[in-house]
Amino acid sequence: MRGVRRMMPELGVGIGWRPEIAGVVRDLPGLRFTEVVAESLPPDGPPALLAALRDRDVTVVPHGTRLSLGGADPVDPARVARLAAAADALSAPLVSEHVAFVRGGGVEAGHLLPVPRTRDSLAVLVANVRATQAELPVPLALEPIAALFDWPDAEYEEADFLTELLDRTGALLLLDLANVYANARNRGQDPAALLDRLPLDRVAYVHVAGGSEHDGRYHDTHTDPTPPEVYELVAALCARRRPPALMLERDGHYPPAAELRRELDALADAAGYPRITG
Amino acid sequence: MGEPAPDARAELAARQAELVAALVAGGTVPAGFDADDLGVARRALLRKRSGEVRRVWPLLAGSCPDFAATFAQWADGRVPAGALRDGWDLARELATAGTLPPPAAAELAAREATARYDGESAPRRRRLPAVRRVGGAVAVQAFGRVRVSG
């Protein structure tokens, strides 16, 4: 399962597809890669502007947010089936989801929450990931999240927990450098140190985004320009091992097209990939 | 390595339920967690939730003075019901209290005329024409088209 390149060819820089910026995304001449939130896709097929990207050979990766792979309950077969159908509809080479849980006791939390880093929690996570993989037509990439709190009684450090998860499931890694930055900043750690401990040969693609400061913490909200420190992490990652694709996530406070294009250029320059804006 | 032990799922379920309750349903901080950190996460969830309501209820969010604070105060400790129902419940409460601004009253009247909402389950589209009044706003819906006056 080491052949990431067979599952994810080198696609360079991309951007998360959202209806609000669909026109900006369409007008990127060099675009070869985008991602769409799987739960936002209508059951009867992708929106016309997204289907048009697929039809011009842009790789479109469905990105799940509500499978709750780290949840105590077995994964919901209907949700897995929807993710699988999205992969088929978009001819996606892989799909992605989070190392997180999103509901408990029948209550939706409304966001991705961290799982305890214990042996039991890892066993549940591994079982849920394998059950999901068994129903998917394509490989699965897993994304560690930004966490504003930690569970007590951790039995693993973050890098060891993730490495063992990937080893036991054969899953790929979706590395979010904005999450790495947020976690390190909020814990007073060096973000680059985590890069040295993760299996970088498993990285399918990378997320970057900008966040904001509240309550004395950095929140990865995807509503602000990507901060310089995250671009520095992009360069640090690419100096170690350049991932096949990197993409910008924006989920609100959408800026004018020119600003998004400048951000995409900055990302391309930091990674050493060609600019896709013209 | 097959399925995790049944105990593992049951214990994790209990701990995750306790944590989610502390974050969004007014539950107490579970043992061992940092109360300050959970407070930060609780407020972050409220901000995200209010942003989602803002998209679904633009006139409510746009006409309430300091909507983020109004929403956070109302929603803190209240189990999330999704943006449509959260906004609907809040708008009805403000209407009852007589503090719903006119643009938001028009928005609520239009929704009330379009769908039937019992306050407990997903709203269902009305098949018959309806007239609904909220504050000074009157919404008339027929064949799915709504006209609001006032």
mmCIF file of C-alpha atoms in Angstrom, chain A residues 20 70-74 101 103-105 107-111 113-116 118 120-121 123-124 126-128 130 148-153 168 214-215 217 219 251-252, chain B residues 1-5 7-17 19-21 23-25 31-34 36-41 43-45 47-48 52 55 79-80:
data_model
loop_
_atom_site.group_PDB
_atom_site.id
_atom_site.type_symbol
_atom_site.label_atom_id
_atom_site.label_comp_id
_atom_site.label_asym_id
_atom_site.label_seq_id
_atom_site.Cartn_x
_atom_site.Cartn_y
_atom_site.Cartn_z
ATOM 1 C CA GLU A 20 -20.200 30.453 -3.727
ATOM 2 C CA GLY A 70 -13.923 7.973 15.393
ATOM 3 C CA GLY A 71 -17.397 7.610 16.858
ATOM 4 C CA ALA A 72 -18.276 4.757 19.200
ATOM 5 C CA ASP A 73 -21.044 3.523 16.887
ATOM 6 C CA PRO A 74 -20.322 1.479 13.758
ATOM 7 C CA PHE A 101 -16.291 12.020 15.728
ATOM 8 C CA ARG A 103 -22.059 13.047 17.388
ATOM 9 C CA GLY A 104 -22.605 11.325 20.710
ATOM 10 C CA GLY A 105 -25.604 10.121 22.653
ATOM 11 C CA VAL A 107 -26.756 14.596 19.672
ATOM 12 C CA GLU A 108 -24.962 16.246 16.747
ATOM 13 C CA ALA A 109 -22.014 18.333 17.939
ATOM 14 C CA GLY A 110 -22.012 20.420 14.751
ATOM 15 C CA HIS A 111 -18.274 20.099 14.199
ATOM 16 C CA LEU A 113 -14.273 16.565 17.592
ATOM 17 C CA PRO A 114 -11.018 14.829 18.545
ATOM 18 C CA VAL A 115 -10.970 11.169 19.565
ATOM 19 C CA PRO A 116 -9.175 9.918 22.671
ATOM 20 C CA THR A 118 -6.143 5.277 23.598
ATOM 21 C CA ASP A 120 -9.553 1.053 22.735
ATOM 22 C CA SER A 121 -10.427 4.196 20.812
ATOM 23 C CA ALA A 123 -9.412 -0.220 17.836
ATOM 24 C CA VAL A 124 -12.870 1.310 17.274
ATOM 25 C CA VAL A 126 -9.631 1.072 12.862
ATOM 26 C CA ALA A 127 -12.776 -1.091 12.726
ATOM 27 C CA ASN A 128 -14.866 1.844 11.451
ATOM 28 C CA ARG A 130 -12.036 -0.822 7.603
ATOM 29 C CA LEU A 148 -9.221 22.864 20.841
ATOM 30 C CA PHE A 149 -8.931 20.365 23.718
ATOM 31 C CA ASP A 150 -7.364 17.021 24.452
ATOM 32 C CA TRP A 151 -8.827 13.942 26.098
ATOM 33 C CA PRO A 152 -7.238 12.907 29.385
ATOM 34 C CA ASP A 153 -5.304 9.621 29.688
ATOM 35 C CA ARG A 168 -3.469 -0.907 10.400
ATOM 36 C CA HIS A 214 -10.770 33.930 19.591
ATOM 37 C CA ASP A 215 -10.448 33.377 23.337
ATOM 38 C CA ARG A 217 -6.595 30.455 20.662
ATOM 39 C CA HIS A 219 -9.215 28.609 15.285
ATOM 40 C CA ASP A 251 -15.583 28.282 3.778
ATOM 41 C CA GLY A 252 -16.951 31.745 4.289
ATOM 42 C CA MET B 1 -7.278 -7.893 14.566
ATOM 43 C CA GLY B 2 -11.054 -8.010 14.191
ATOM 44 C CA GLU B 3 -13.793 -6.017 15.855
ATOM 45 C CA PRO B 4 -12.897 -4.137 19.032
ATOM 46 C CA ALA B 5 -14.221 -5.614 22.260
ATOM 47 C CA ASP B 7 -16.860 -3.031 26.040
ATOM 48 C CA ALA B 8 -14.601 -0.691 24.099
ATOM 49 C CA ARG B 9 -17.488 0.635 22.003
ATOM 50 C CA ALA B 10 -19.829 0.903 24.994
ATOM 51 C CA GLU B 11 -17.346 2.777 27.156
ATOM 52 C CA LEU B 12 -16.344 5.090 24.318
ATOM 53 C CA ALA B 13 -20.026 5.749 23.567
ATOM 54 C CA ALA B 14 -20.655 6.830 27.151
ATOM 55 C CA ARG B 15 -17.620 9.111 27.232
ATOM 56 C CA GLN B 16 -18.362 10.682 23.847
ATOM 57 C CA ALA B 17 -22.001 11.281 24.806
ATOM 58 C CA LEU B 19 -18.429 15.173 26.125
ATOM 59 C CA VAL B 20 -20.939 16.195 23.429
ATOM 60 C CA ALA B 21 -23.482 17.005 26.155
ATOM 61 C CA LEU B 23 -20.148 21.005 24.601
ATOM 62 C CA VAL B 24 -23.627 21.618 23.196
ATOM 63 C CA ALA B 25 -26.312 20.567 25.667
ATOM 64 C CA ALA B 31 -13.752 14.214 34.650
ATOM 65 C CA GLY B 32 -10.198 14.840 33.520
ATOM 66 C CA PHE B 33 -10.967 17.478 30.873
ATOM 67 C CA ASP B 34 -9.665 21.039 31.051
ATOM 68 C CA ASP B 36 -11.187 26.272 30.095
ATOM 69 C CA ASP B 37 -10.376 24.355 26.924
ATOM 70 C CA LEU B 38 -13.903 22.943 26.730
ATOM 71 C CA GLY B 39 -15.278 26.459 27.244
ATOM 72 C CA VAL B 40 -13.244 27.672 24.285
ATOM 73 C CA ALA B 41 -14.545 24.757 22.185
ATOM 74 C CA ARG B 43 -18.005 28.988 22.261
ATOM 75 C CA ALA B 44 -16.373 28.028 18.942
ATOM 76 C CA LEU B 45 -19.262 25.640 18.244
ATOM 77 C CA ARG B 47 -19.979 30.780 16.609
ATOM 78 C CA LYS B 48 -20.034 28.146 13.862
ATOM 79 C CA GLU B 52 -24.855 28.548 9.708
ATOM 80 C CA ARG B 55 -26.862 31.764 5.932
ATOM 81 C CA VAL B 79 -29.221 20.854 21.596
ATOM 82 C CA PRO B 80 -28.516 21.882 17.965
#
